Amino acid sequence: MSRRRHSDSENEGGQAHKRRRTSEPIEIEDRLESLICRVGEKSTSSLESNLEGLAGVLEADLPNYKNKILRILCAVARLLPEKLTVYTTLVGLLNARNYNFGGEFVEAMIRQLKETLKNNLYNEAVYLVRFLSDLVNCHVIAAPSMVAMFENFVSVTQEEDVPQVRSDWFVYVVLSCLPWVGKELYEKKDVEMDRLLSQIEGYLKRRVKTHVPMLQVWTAEKPHPQEEYLDCLWAQIQKLKKDRWQERHILRPYIAFDSVLCEALQHNLPPFTPPGHMPDAQYPMPRVVFRMFDYTDAPEGPVMPGSHSVERFVIEENLHCIIKTHWRERKTCAAQLLSYPGKNKIPLNYHIVEVIFGELFQLPSPPHIDVMYTTLLIELCKLQPGSLPQVLAQATEMLYMRLDTMNSSCVDRLINWFSHHLSNFQFRWSWDDWSDCLTMDLEKPKPKFVKEVLEKSMRLSYHQRIVDIVPPTFSALIPAEPIFSYKYEDESASSLPGYPASVTVGNAIKNRASNEEILTILKEVPNPNQEDDDDEGESFNPLKVDVFLQTLLHLAAKSFSHSFSALGKFHEILKALTESDEGKLHILKVVYDVWRNHPQMIAVLVDKMIRTQIVDCAAVANWLFSQDMAHEFTRLFIWEILHSTIRKMDKHVQKIQQELEEAKDKLEKQQHKRQKDSGDDEDMDKNSEDEEGQLEEQIERLQEKVESAQSEQKNLFLVIFQRFIMLLTEHLVRCETGSVDITTPWYKNCVGRLQQVFLMHHVTIQQYMGTLENLLFTAELDPHILAVYQQFCALQL
Amino acid sequence: MSVKLNALFSDSYVDISQYRDQHFKGNRYDQEKLLKQSNTLYVGNLSFYTTEDQVHEIFSKSGDVKRIIIGLDKVKKTACGFCFVEYYTRTGAENAMRFINGTRLDDRIIRTDWDAGFKEGRQYGRGKSGGQVRDEYRQDYDPARGGYGKLASQHRPTEAQNTF
């Protein structure tokens, strides 16, 4: 995507030309950047001649701009891995022309590698090592020294007492370079390479793989096994080795320059010791390879490479890299994906769709925000209107067919994606193809999915639209009309104990009565929980809450803004009514009661009430798990509210922690300043001391606030997990005593939801593992439930 | 070592547009500064029938929405096809510019743009007839935006008389 710079568009004719001719250094540097970044893109000339030309230009600029060129090349090695071989060829040509430059580049890359590892940028480090290994193919680096580096990497598998994810990474790096450089390394050092591979094989056999079930999108092995990523890569490399390292997919521009490159002198990589394990290191989490297509799925045209072919690995890697580079700009991203080199030999649309869904469904979470994938797919459909929509429809159909074994988080994302996608295409879909779901129990995954999709689709449109777009046979799955359910609607409700008060309160609100007046009216509301003669002070009166809130929300039912305004206006009264935990729970019950047909409204009201501290997070959690909500337990909106609540708690803790850090920084600066200026002025010193004293007090207060917030957060998770354990244990016991199979749709859903809590908030939950293990996930727990916890722990090995 | 390559980090969907609010109290520089830090988006080309619920649903996909203000006809006080969406974070607004701008809501391609921040009064259309300026002058028939543009609909009755 061309970025036209302001100076270009303000083309003042002669002046602009003059500016370019005098060529300021900054402009040259920008030009160099642009030239290097753009090489390999669509051009009238061949790639080879462009590389040749660019090598000439850069060689000429080396005397004046060597450091800049080094930095740019190191950056593209790290940031444009999808163009790896283009840039290794370029470096190869430069090295052939200027041996010293080649040496300096290799040194710069090693420095960059050390830094990326130090900064926990493991994914980028993989690209750097891959770049170095491809430089062997370009005669820049001597093969034996590359093998030596690999040997050092693999020796990490011998380390003791290190997390498995650490040695995983070093093995992954070595294996993932072999598609590019395996052939060359085997030709030069086959004995050493065999030893290396056999060490890796031994390691892979020893590895613990408890984490795998938690990361699989589908629990079924058919039609495509969801393989652990290292197992899959190992199988791919084994196959490549069997094929004598013949690899035909990777674009290798350096082959055309072989005569020039083989004249070049090679450099040896300096011995590279992998940095030792640091306790704060964050190695990449293990993954599972997502596959949904195979060679049977692309009906015409080129055949899809097999799941254990190295081509599959390379294609997927490159497509992931393209998305990583261009995700912010959907038009560029789509264009780059569709112009993948070698696209005529592969069913590219299928690969693209598979990679995109692979990212969208990735566990614990997608690499980028969910909505990006929706918009990217729409963009792709625009660019390939004759072919991509069909592949997408085929994919959707397949995903629907396999809902029974799909992970809950992934089903949620599929619901959100599909409804949003449809809303961009007038909700056109062949619903009749899915009429099989109409004859099933509505709690089964397929009808549930359709129901949730229709509900989300309604939120993006309106009720009648949904009625119009589905066949009449689907009426059982259509969502309810999202209207308010007012208990005290009319005279037919006059026998209800709260009815008279509701009328009075309603009129009072309409006549803009003050809060005191309204509270006075509410005092008269009888308390169904209190005995007539019981004078033991104020016990909680649920009817008060009911009357006030039902009436208020009824008057404000017109829109979200009206309801928010109402909550704001009567905040004082609401706070008074919800002082106790019972009060908080009851207010949530009333909100559900009146808006049960409009889950979207429930969610935004609960959000507002947490933010304005009418209810707290634990109250929301207790409400969602309460008996009253049991019949809604498997609906998507329940979990959206729960996760939103956990996120709000998280943001709250982070906010206070940040305030604390800022105060501490301020104090440090202040103390530093005082030390520097001390003795200059007695008055200034005293002011300084006072300020410091105030800051110290503030820090103490903030410290307490942080501790209190963290305690609230820990409590929230305890409540949630405790409730899960209670519900699941009840179910398991009931099934056991009744000799019934435990795996009901409800059970599968509940276990999936428990996993989802762990996965979506793993970073925060890490802090409280000790407490969770001591109090809740003990050895006495039913093994079915404990297994979920153990799988979660295995992610951090 | 960590070189930021300008050519690579293009994020053009997030750039500010050429539009500047003529009623803004302050100079161009102030306005641009606010636009570049803003968490608020202007949303245009909405149907008159699009509700706050729908706006909330779609814009929540890019981040937590703090507030939505539906644009109103100054005279009729009914929705006139635009709104403001304010996020709690800048990131939410940026992702909306990247991924929701230019996609459909209520079957219409909606357009988002940075806004310097909601101020009372800005929720009203600035067209002479009370709606948005664009609806004063447009020539086409758009059933979701009151039919013909105001100027065009003034000419219409005369034409009908002529055909008779």
PDB file of N, CA and C in Angstrom, chain A residues 482-556:
ATOM      1  N   PRO A 482     -37.385  -8.672  21.703  1.00  0.00           N
ATOM      2  CA  PRO A 482     -36.672  -8.107  22.861  1.00  0.00           C
ATOM      3  C   PRO A 482     -37.446  -7.000  23.569  1.00  0.00           C
ATOM      4  N   ILE A 483     -38.585  -7.334  24.141  1.00  0.00           N
ATOM      5  CA  ILE A 483     -39.368  -6.303  24.819  1.00  0.00           C
ATOM      6  C   ILE A 483     -39.391  -6.489  26.326  1.00  0.00           C
ATOM      7  N   PHE A 484     -39.671  -5.395  26.998  1.00  0.00           N
ATOM      8  CA  PHE A 484     -39.678  -5.315  28.449  1.00  0.00           C
ATOM      9  C   PHE A 484     -40.844  -6.123  29.018  1.00  0.00           C
ATOM     10  N   SER A 485     -40.601  -6.819  30.130  1.00  0.00           N
ATOM     11  CA  SER A 485     -41.686  -7.560  30.793  1.00  0.00           C
ATOM     12  C   SER A 485     -42.010  -6.866  32.106  1.00  0.00           C
ATOM     13  N   TYR A 486     -43.056  -6.079  32.107  1.00  0.00           N
ATOM     14  CA  TYR A 486     -43.372  -5.294  33.304  1.00  0.00           C
ATOM     15  C   TYR A 486     -44.375  -6.051  34.176  1.00  0.00           C
ATOM     16  N   LYS A 487     -43.974  -6.320  35.409  1.00  0.00           N
ATOM     17  CA  LYS A 487     -44.816  -7.082  36.327  1.00  0.00           C
ATOM     18  C   LYS A 487     -46.085  -6.317  36.670  1.00  0.00           C
ATOM     19  N   TYR A 488     -45.932  -5.000  36.795  1.00  0.00           N
ATOM     20  CA  TYR A 488     -47.061  -4.181  37.273  1.00  0.00           C
ATOM     21  C   TYR A 488     -47.712  -3.438  36.125  1.00  0.00           C
ATOM     22  N   GLU A 489     -47.808  -4.131  34.995  1.00  0.00           N
ATOM     23  CA  GLU A 489     -48.243  -3.519  33.742  1.00  0.00           C
ATOM     24  C   GLU A 489     -49.573  -2.779  33.858  1.00  0.00           C
ATOM     25  N   ASP A 490     -50.578  -3.499  34.316  1.00  0.00           N
ATOM     26  CA  ASP A 490     -51.902  -2.854  34.330  1.00  0.00           C
ATOM     27  C   ASP A 490     -52.749  -3.437  35.462  1.00  0.00           C
ATOM     28  N   GLU A 491     -54.014  -3.110  35.420  1.00  0.00           N
ATOM     29  CA  GLU A 491     -54.896  -3.498  36.532  1.00  0.00           C
ATOM     30  C   GLU A 491     -54.923  -4.996  36.801  1.00  0.00           C
ATOM     31  N   SER A 492     -54.600  -5.804  35.789  1.00  0.00           N
ATOM     32  CA  SER A 492     -54.611  -7.253  36.030  1.00  0.00           C
ATOM     33  C   SER A 492     -53.569  -7.631  37.069  1.00  0.00           C
ATOM     34  N   ALA A 493     -52.615  -6.718  37.294  1.00  0.00           N
ATOM     35  CA  ALA A 493     -51.578  -6.979  38.290  1.00  0.00           C
ATOM     36  C   ALA A 493     -51.943  -6.388  39.639  1.00  0.00           C
ATOM     37  N   SER A 494     -53.150  -5.816  39.749  1.00  0.00           N
ATOM     38  CA  SER A 494     -53.487  -5.050  40.960  1.00  0.00           C
ATOM     39  C   SER A 494     -53.509  -5.887  42.228  1.00  0.00           C
ATOM     40  N   SER A 495     -53.574  -7.203  42.072  1.00  0.00           N
ATOM     41  CA  SER A 495     -53.583  -8.026  43.291  1.00  0.00           C
ATOM     42  C   SER A 495     -52.185  -8.250  43.846  1.00  0.00           C
ATOM     43  N   LEU A 496     -51.158  -7.914  43.045  1.00  0.00           N
ATOM     44  CA  LEU A 496     -49.785  -8.125  43.517  1.00  0.00           C
ATOM     45  C   LEU A 496     -49.465  -7.139  44.645  1.00  0.00           C
ATOM     46  N   PRO A 497     -48.744  -7.632  45.673  1.00  0.00           N
ATOM     47  CA  PRO A 497     -48.472  -6.788  46.844  1.00  0.00           C
ATOM     48  C   PRO A 497     -47.750  -5.487  46.507  1.00  0.00           C
ATOM     49  N   GLY A 498     -46.958  -5.483  45.448  1.00  0.00           N
ATOM     50  CA  GLY A 498     -46.197  -4.273  45.161  1.00  0.00           C
ATOM     51  C   GLY A 498     -46.929  -3.295  44.249  1.00  0.00           C
ATOM     52  N   TYR A 499     -48.076  -3.708  43.747  1.00  0.00           N
ATOM     53  CA  TYR A 499     -48.751  -2.903  42.711  1.00  0.00           C
ATOM     54  C   TYR A 499     -49.043  -1.457  43.136  1.00  0.00           C
ATOM     55  N   PRO A 500     -49.691  -1.245  44.294  1.00  0.00           N
ATOM     56  CA  PRO A 500     -50.003   0.147  44.678  1.00  0.00           C
ATOM     57  C   PRO A 500     -48.755   1.023  44.736  1.00  0.00           C
ATOM     58  N   ALA A 501     -47.703   0.457  45.351  1.00  0.00           N
ATOM     59  CA  ALA A 501     -46.465   1.235  45.474  1.00  0.00           C
ATOM     60  C   ALA A 501     -45.896   1.533  44.102  1.00  0.00           C
ATOM     61  N   SER A 502     -46.009   0.589  43.166  1.00  0.00           N
ATOM     62  CA  SER A 502     -45.428   0.803  41.839  1.00  0.00           C
ATOM     63  C   SER A 502     -46.096   1.990  41.163  1.00  0.00           C
ATOM     64  N   VAL A 503     -47.397   2.123  41.362  1.00  0.00           N
ATOM     65  CA  VAL A 503     -48.111   3.255  40.755  1.00  0.00           C
ATOM     66  C   VAL A 503     -47.624   4.564  41.363  1.00  0.00           C
ATOM     67  N   THR A 504     -47.556   4.581  42.709  1.00  0.00           N
ATOM     68  CA  THR A 504     -47.106   5.793  43.412  1.00  0.00           C
ATOM     69  C   THR A 504     -45.692   6.181  43.008  1.00  0.00           C
ATOM     70  N   VAL A 505     -44.816   5.176  43.004  1.00  0.00           N
ATOM     71  CA  VAL A 505     -43.422   5.457  42.647  1.00  0.00           C
ATOM     72  C   VAL A 505     -43.346   5.949  41.210  1.00  0.00           C
ATOM     73  N   GLY A 506     -44.069   5.294  40.335  1.00  0.00           N
ATOM     74  CA  GLY A 506     -44.061   5.691  38.931  1.00  0.00           C
ATOM     75  C   GLY A 506     -44.459   7.142  38.765  1.00  0.00           C
ATOM     76  N   ASN A 507     -45.536   7.522  39.441  1.00  0.00           N
ATOM     77  CA  ASN A 507     -45.981   8.923  39.362  1.00  0.00           C
ATOM     78  C   ASN A 507     -44.956   9.860  39.952  1.00  0.00           C
ATOM     79  N   ALA A 508     -44.361   9.443  41.062  1.00  0.00           N
ATOM     80  CA  ALA A 508     -43.355  10.289  41.711  1.00  0.00           C
ATOM     81  C   ALA A 508     -42.189  10.555  40.772  1.00  0.00           C
ATOM     82  N   ILE A 509     -41.757   9.498  40.100  1.00  0.00           N
ATOM     83  CA  ILE A 509     -40.625   9.676  39.180  1.00  0.00           C
ATOM     84  C   ILE A 509     -41.028  10.597  38.039  1.00  0.00           C
ATOM     85  N   LYS A 510     -42.206  10.377  37.499  1.00  0.00           N
ATOM     86  CA  LYS A 510     -42.660  11.209  36.377  1.00  0.00           C
ATOM     87  C   LYS A 510     -42.782  12.662  36.792  1.00  0.00           C
ATOM     88  N   ASN A 511     -43.158  12.897  38.063  1.00  0.00           N
ATOM     89  CA  ASN A 511     -43.290  14.270  38.560  1.00  0.00           C
ATOM     90  C   ASN A 511     -41.998  14.812  39.144  1.00  0.00           C
ATOM     91  N   ARG A 512     -40.890  14.126  38.829  1.00  0.00           N
ATOM     92  CA  ARG A 512     -39.569  14.577  39.287  1.00  0.00           C
ATOM     93  C   ARG A 512     -39.478  14.763  40.793  1.00  0.00           C
ATOM     94  N   ALA A 513     -40.000  13.801  41.542  1.00  0.00           N
ATOM     95  CA  ALA A 513     -39.866  13.865  43.005  1.00  0.00           C
ATOM     96  C   ALA A 513     -38.408  13.696  43.392  1.00  0.00           C
ATOM     97  N   SER A 514     -38.070  14.171  44.577  1.00  0.00           N
ATOM     98  CA  SER A 514     -36.690  14.055  45.042  1.00  0.00           C
ATOM     99  C   SER A 514     -36.436  12.647  45.552  1.00  0.00           C
ATOM    100  N   ASN A 515     -35.158  12.346  45.732  1.00  0.00           N
ATOM    101  CA  ASN A 515     -34.802  11.018  46.216  1.00  0.00           C
ATOM    102  C   ASN A 515     -35.404  10.742  47.591  1.00  0.00           C
ATOM    103  N   GLU A 516     -35.420  11.781  48.433  1.00  0.00           N
ATOM    104  CA  GLU A 516     -35.968  11.586  49.784  1.00  0.00           C
ATOM    105  C   GLU A 516     -37.434  11.202  49.705  1.00  0.00           C
ATOM    106  N   GLU A 517     -38.155  11.906  48.829  1.00  0.00           N
ATOM    107  CA  GLU A 517     -39.595  11.614  48.694  1.00  0.00           C
ATOM    108  C   GLU A 517     -39.800  10.170  48.237  1.00  0.00           C
ATOM    109  N   ILE A 518     -38.993   9.772  47.286  1.00  0.00           N
ATOM    110  CA  ILE A 518     -39.156   8.409  46.773  1.00  0.00           C
ATOM    111  C   ILE A 518     -38.817   7.385  47.846  1.00  0.00           C
ATOM    112  N   LEU A 519     -37.759   7.650  48.596  1.00  0.00           N
ATOM    113  CA  LEU A 519     -37.383   6.715  49.662  1.00  0.00           C
ATOM    114  C   LEU A 519     -38.495   6.615  50.702  1.00  0.00           C
ATOM    115  N   THR A 520     -39.140   7.742  50.927  1.00  0.00           N
ATOM    116  CA  THR A 520     -40.248   7.722  51.879  1.00  0.00           C
ATOM    117  C   THR A 520     -41.376   6.820  51.380  1.00  0.00           C
ATOM    118  N   ILE A 521     -41.671   6.964  50.082  1.00  0.00           N
ATOM    119  CA  ILE A 521     -42.712   6.098  49.507  1.00  0.00           C
ATOM    120  C   ILE A 521     -42.321   4.643  49.662  1.00  0.00           C
ATOM    121  N   LEU A 522     -41.052   4.346  49.398  1.00  0.00           N
ATOM    122  CA  LEU A 522     -40.596   2.963  49.438  1.00  0.00           C
ATOM    123  C   LEU A 522     -40.637   2.378  50.852  1.00  0.00           C
ATOM    124  N   LYS A 523     -40.511   3.256  51.851  1.00  0.00           N
ATOM    125  CA  LYS A 523     -40.556   2.771  53.234  1.00  0.00           C
ATOM    126  C   LYS A 523     -41.863   2.057  53.523  1.00  0.00           C
ATOM    127  N   GLU A 524     -42.915   2.475  52.789  1.00  0.00           N
ATOM    128  CA  GLU A 524     -44.239   1.898  53.044  1.00  0.00           C
ATOM    129  C   GLU A 524     -44.424   0.529  52.412  1.00  0.00           C
ATOM    130  N   VAL A 525     -43.479   0.134  51.577  1.00  0.00           N
ATOM    131  CA  VAL A 525     -43.641  -1.159  50.895  1.00  0.00           C
ATOM    132  C   VAL A 525     -43.505  -2.285  51.905  1.00  0.00           C
ATOM    133  N   PRO A 526     -44.502  -3.174  51.995  1.00  0.00           N
ATOM    134  CA  PRO A 526     -44.438  -4.267  52.975  1.00  0.00           C
ATOM    135  C   PRO A 526     -43.289  -5.213  52.650  1.00  0.00           C
ATOM    136  N   ASN A 527     -42.730  -5.816  53.701  1.00  0.00           N
ATOM    137  CA  ASN A 527     -41.603  -6.729  53.518  1.00  0.00           C
ATOM    138  C   ASN A 527     -42.081  -8.177  53.644  1.00  0.00           C
ATOM    139  N   PRO A 528     -42.104  -8.909  52.569  1.00  0.00           N
ATOM    140  CA  PRO A 528     -42.602 -10.285  52.622  1.00  0.00           C
ATOM    141  C   PRO A 528     -41.747 -11.192  53.509  1.00  0.00           C
ATOM    142  N   ASN A 529     -40.500 -10.761  53.787  1.00  0.00           N
ATOM    143  CA  ASN A 529     -39.607 -11.585  54.599  1.00  0.00           C
ATOM    144  C   ASN A 529     -39.744 -11.339  56.082  1.00  0.00           C
ATOM    145  N   GLN A 530     -40.458 -10.287  56.427  1.00  0.00           N
ATOM    146  CA  GLN A 530     -40.487  -9.909  57.834  1.00  0.00           C
ATOM    147  C   GLN A 530     -41.823 -10.262  58.464  1.00  0.00           C
ATOM    148  N   GLU A 531     -41.771 -10.828  59.656  1.00  0.00           N
ATOM    149  CA  GLU A 531     -42.987 -11.107  60.429  1.00  0.00           C
ATOM    150  C   GLU A 531     -43.595  -9.777  60.835  1.00  0.00           C
ATOM    151  N   ASP A 532     -44.906  -9.720  60.984  1.00  0.00           N
ATOM    152  CA  ASP A 532     -45.586  -8.464  61.335  1.00  0.00           C
ATOM    153  C   ASP A 532     -45.036  -7.844  62.599  1.00  0.00           C
ATOM    154  N   ASP A 533     -44.811  -8.697  63.602  1.00  0.00           N
ATOM    155  CA  ASP A 533     -44.376  -8.132  64.885  1.00  0.00           C
ATOM    156  C   ASP A 533     -42.874  -8.082  65.021  1.00  0.00           C
ATOM    157  N   ASP A 534     -42.195  -8.526  63.993  1.00  0.00           N
ATOM    158  CA  ASP A 534     -40.741  -8.595  64.090  1.00  0.00           C
ATOM    159  C   ASP A 534     -40.139  -7.199  63.969  1.00  0.00           C
ATOM    160  N   ASP A 535     -39.590  -6.747  65.096  1.00  0.00           N
ATOM    161  CA  ASP A 535     -39.050  -5.396  65.065  1.00  0.00           C
ATOM    162  C   ASP A 535     -37.533  -5.382  65.172  1.00  0.00           C
ATOM    163  N   GLU A 536     -36.917  -6.446  64.710  1.00  0.00           N
ATOM    164  CA  GLU A 536     -35.462  -6.534  64.911  1.00  0.00           C
ATOM    165  C   GLU A 536     -34.696  -5.698  63.900  1.00  0.00           C
ATOM    166  N   GLY A 537     -35.221  -4.543  63.596  1.00  0.00           N
ATOM    167  CA  GLY A 537     -34.497  -3.661  62.686  1.00  0.00           C
ATOM    168  C   GLY A 537     -34.736  -4.038  61.232  1.00  0.00           C
ATOM    169  N   GLU A 538     -34.056  -3.319  60.377  1.00  0.00           N
ATOM    170  CA  GLU A 538     -34.280  -3.470  58.944  1.00  0.00           C
ATOM    171  C   GLU A 538     -33.692  -4.761  58.402  1.00  0.00           C
ATOM    172  N   SER A 539     -34.534  -5.723  58.101  1.00  0.00           N
ATOM    173  CA  SER A 539     -33.979  -6.833  57.326  1.00  0.00           C
ATOM    174  C   SER A 539     -34.266  -6.526  55.875  1.00  0.00           C
ATOM    175  N   PHE A 540     -33.551  -7.177  55.014  1.00  0.00           N
ATOM    176  CA  PHE A 540     -33.617  -6.838  53.603  1.00  0.00           C
ATOM    177  C   PHE A 540     -35.023  -7.026  53.046  1.00  0.00           C
ATOM    178  N   ASN A 541     -35.485  -6.052  52.301  1.00  0.00           N
ATOM    179  CA  ASN A 541     -36.837  -6.087  51.738  1.00  0.00           C
ATOM    180  C   ASN A 541     -36.774  -6.218  50.226  1.00  0.00           C
ATOM    181  N   PRO A 542     -36.921  -7.421  49.715  1.00  0.00           N
ATOM    182  CA  PRO A 542     -36.798  -7.604  48.267  1.00  0.00           C
ATOM    183  C   PRO A 542     -37.914  -6.912  47.479  1.00  0.00           C
ATOM    184  N   LEU A 543     -39.051  -6.733  48.077  1.00  0.00           N
ATOM    185  CA  LEU A 543     -40.157  -6.121  47.354  1.00  0.00           C
ATOM    186  C   LEU A 543     -39.874  -4.664  47.034  1.00  0.00           C
ATOM    187  N   LYS A 544     -39.157  -4.008  47.960  1.00  0.00           N
ATOM    188  CA  LYS A 544     -38.779  -2.605  47.731  1.00  0.00           C
ATOM    189  C   LYS A 544     -37.971  -2.483  46.451  1.00  0.00           C
ATOM    190  N   VAL A 545     -36.971  -3.361  46.372  1.00  0.00           N
ATOM    191  CA  VAL A 545     -36.100  -3.356  45.200  1.00  0.00           C
ATOM    192  C   VAL A 545     -36.925  -3.621  43.953  1.00  0.00           C
ATOM    193  N   ASP A 546     -37.776  -4.625  44.075  1.00  0.00           N
ATOM    194  CA  ASP A 546     -38.584  -5.045  42.937  1.00  0.00           C
ATOM    195  C   ASP A 546     -39.441  -3.890  42.431  1.00  0.00           C
ATOM    196  N   VAL A 547     -40.201  -3.278  43.339  1.00  0.00           N
ATOM    197  CA  VAL A 547     -41.115  -2.200  42.952  1.00  0.00           C
ATOM    198  C   VAL A 547     -40.358  -1.047  42.312  1.00  0.00           C
ATOM    199  N   PHE A 548     -39.305  -0.602  42.993  1.00  0.00           N
ATOM    200  CA  PHE A 548     -38.589   0.568  42.486  1.00  0.00           C
ATOM    201  C   PHE A 548     -37.940   0.292  41.133  1.00  0.00           C
ATOM    202  N   LEU A 549     -37.203  -0.794  41.062  1.00  0.00           N
ATOM    203  CA  LEU A 549     -36.431  -1.040  39.854  1.00  0.00           C
ATOM    204  C   LEU A 549     -37.319  -1.386  38.657  1.00  0.00           C
ATOM    205  N   GLN A 550     -38.332  -2.222  38.904  1.00  0.00           N
ATOM    206  CA  GLN A 550     -39.243  -2.560  37.801  1.00  0.00           C
ATOM    207  C   GLN A 550     -39.858  -1.291  37.219  1.00  0.00           C
ATOM    208  N   THR A 551     -40.325  -0.426  38.127  1.00  0.00           N
ATOM    209  CA  THR A 551     -40.989   0.799  37.683  1.00  0.00           C
ATOM    210  C   THR A 551     -40.021   1.712  36.947  1.00  0.00           C
ATOM    211  N   LEU A 552     -38.849   1.893  37.564  1.00  0.00           N
ATOM    212  CA  LEU A 552     -37.861   2.789  36.959  1.00  0.00           C
ATOM    213  C   LEU A 552     -37.439   2.302  35.581  1.00  0.00           C
ATOM    214  N   LEU A 553     -37.068   1.015  35.494  1.00  0.00           N
ATOM    215  CA  LEU A 553     -36.597   0.488  34.218  1.00  0.00           C
ATOM    216  C   LEU A 553     -37.719   0.484  33.181  1.00  0.00           C
ATOM    217  N   HIS A 554     -38.951   0.330  33.641  1.00  0.00           N
ATOM    218  CA  HIS A 554     -40.082   0.377  32.706  1.00  0.00           C
ATOM    219  C   HIS A 554     -40.189   1.758  32.076  1.00  0.00           C
ATOM    220  N   LEU A 555     -40.054   2.785  32.937  1.00  0.00           N
ATOM    221  CA  LEU A 555     -40.138   4.147  32.422  1.00  0.00           C
ATOM    222  C   LEU A 555     -38.970   4.456  31.490  1.00  0.00           C
ATOM    223  N   ALA A 556     -37.835   3.797  31.708  1.00  0.00           N
ATOM    224  CA  ALA A 556     -36.630   4.094  30.933  1.00  0.00           C
ATOM    225  C   ALA A 556     -36.368   3.076  29.837  1.00  0.00           C
TER     226      ALA A 556
END
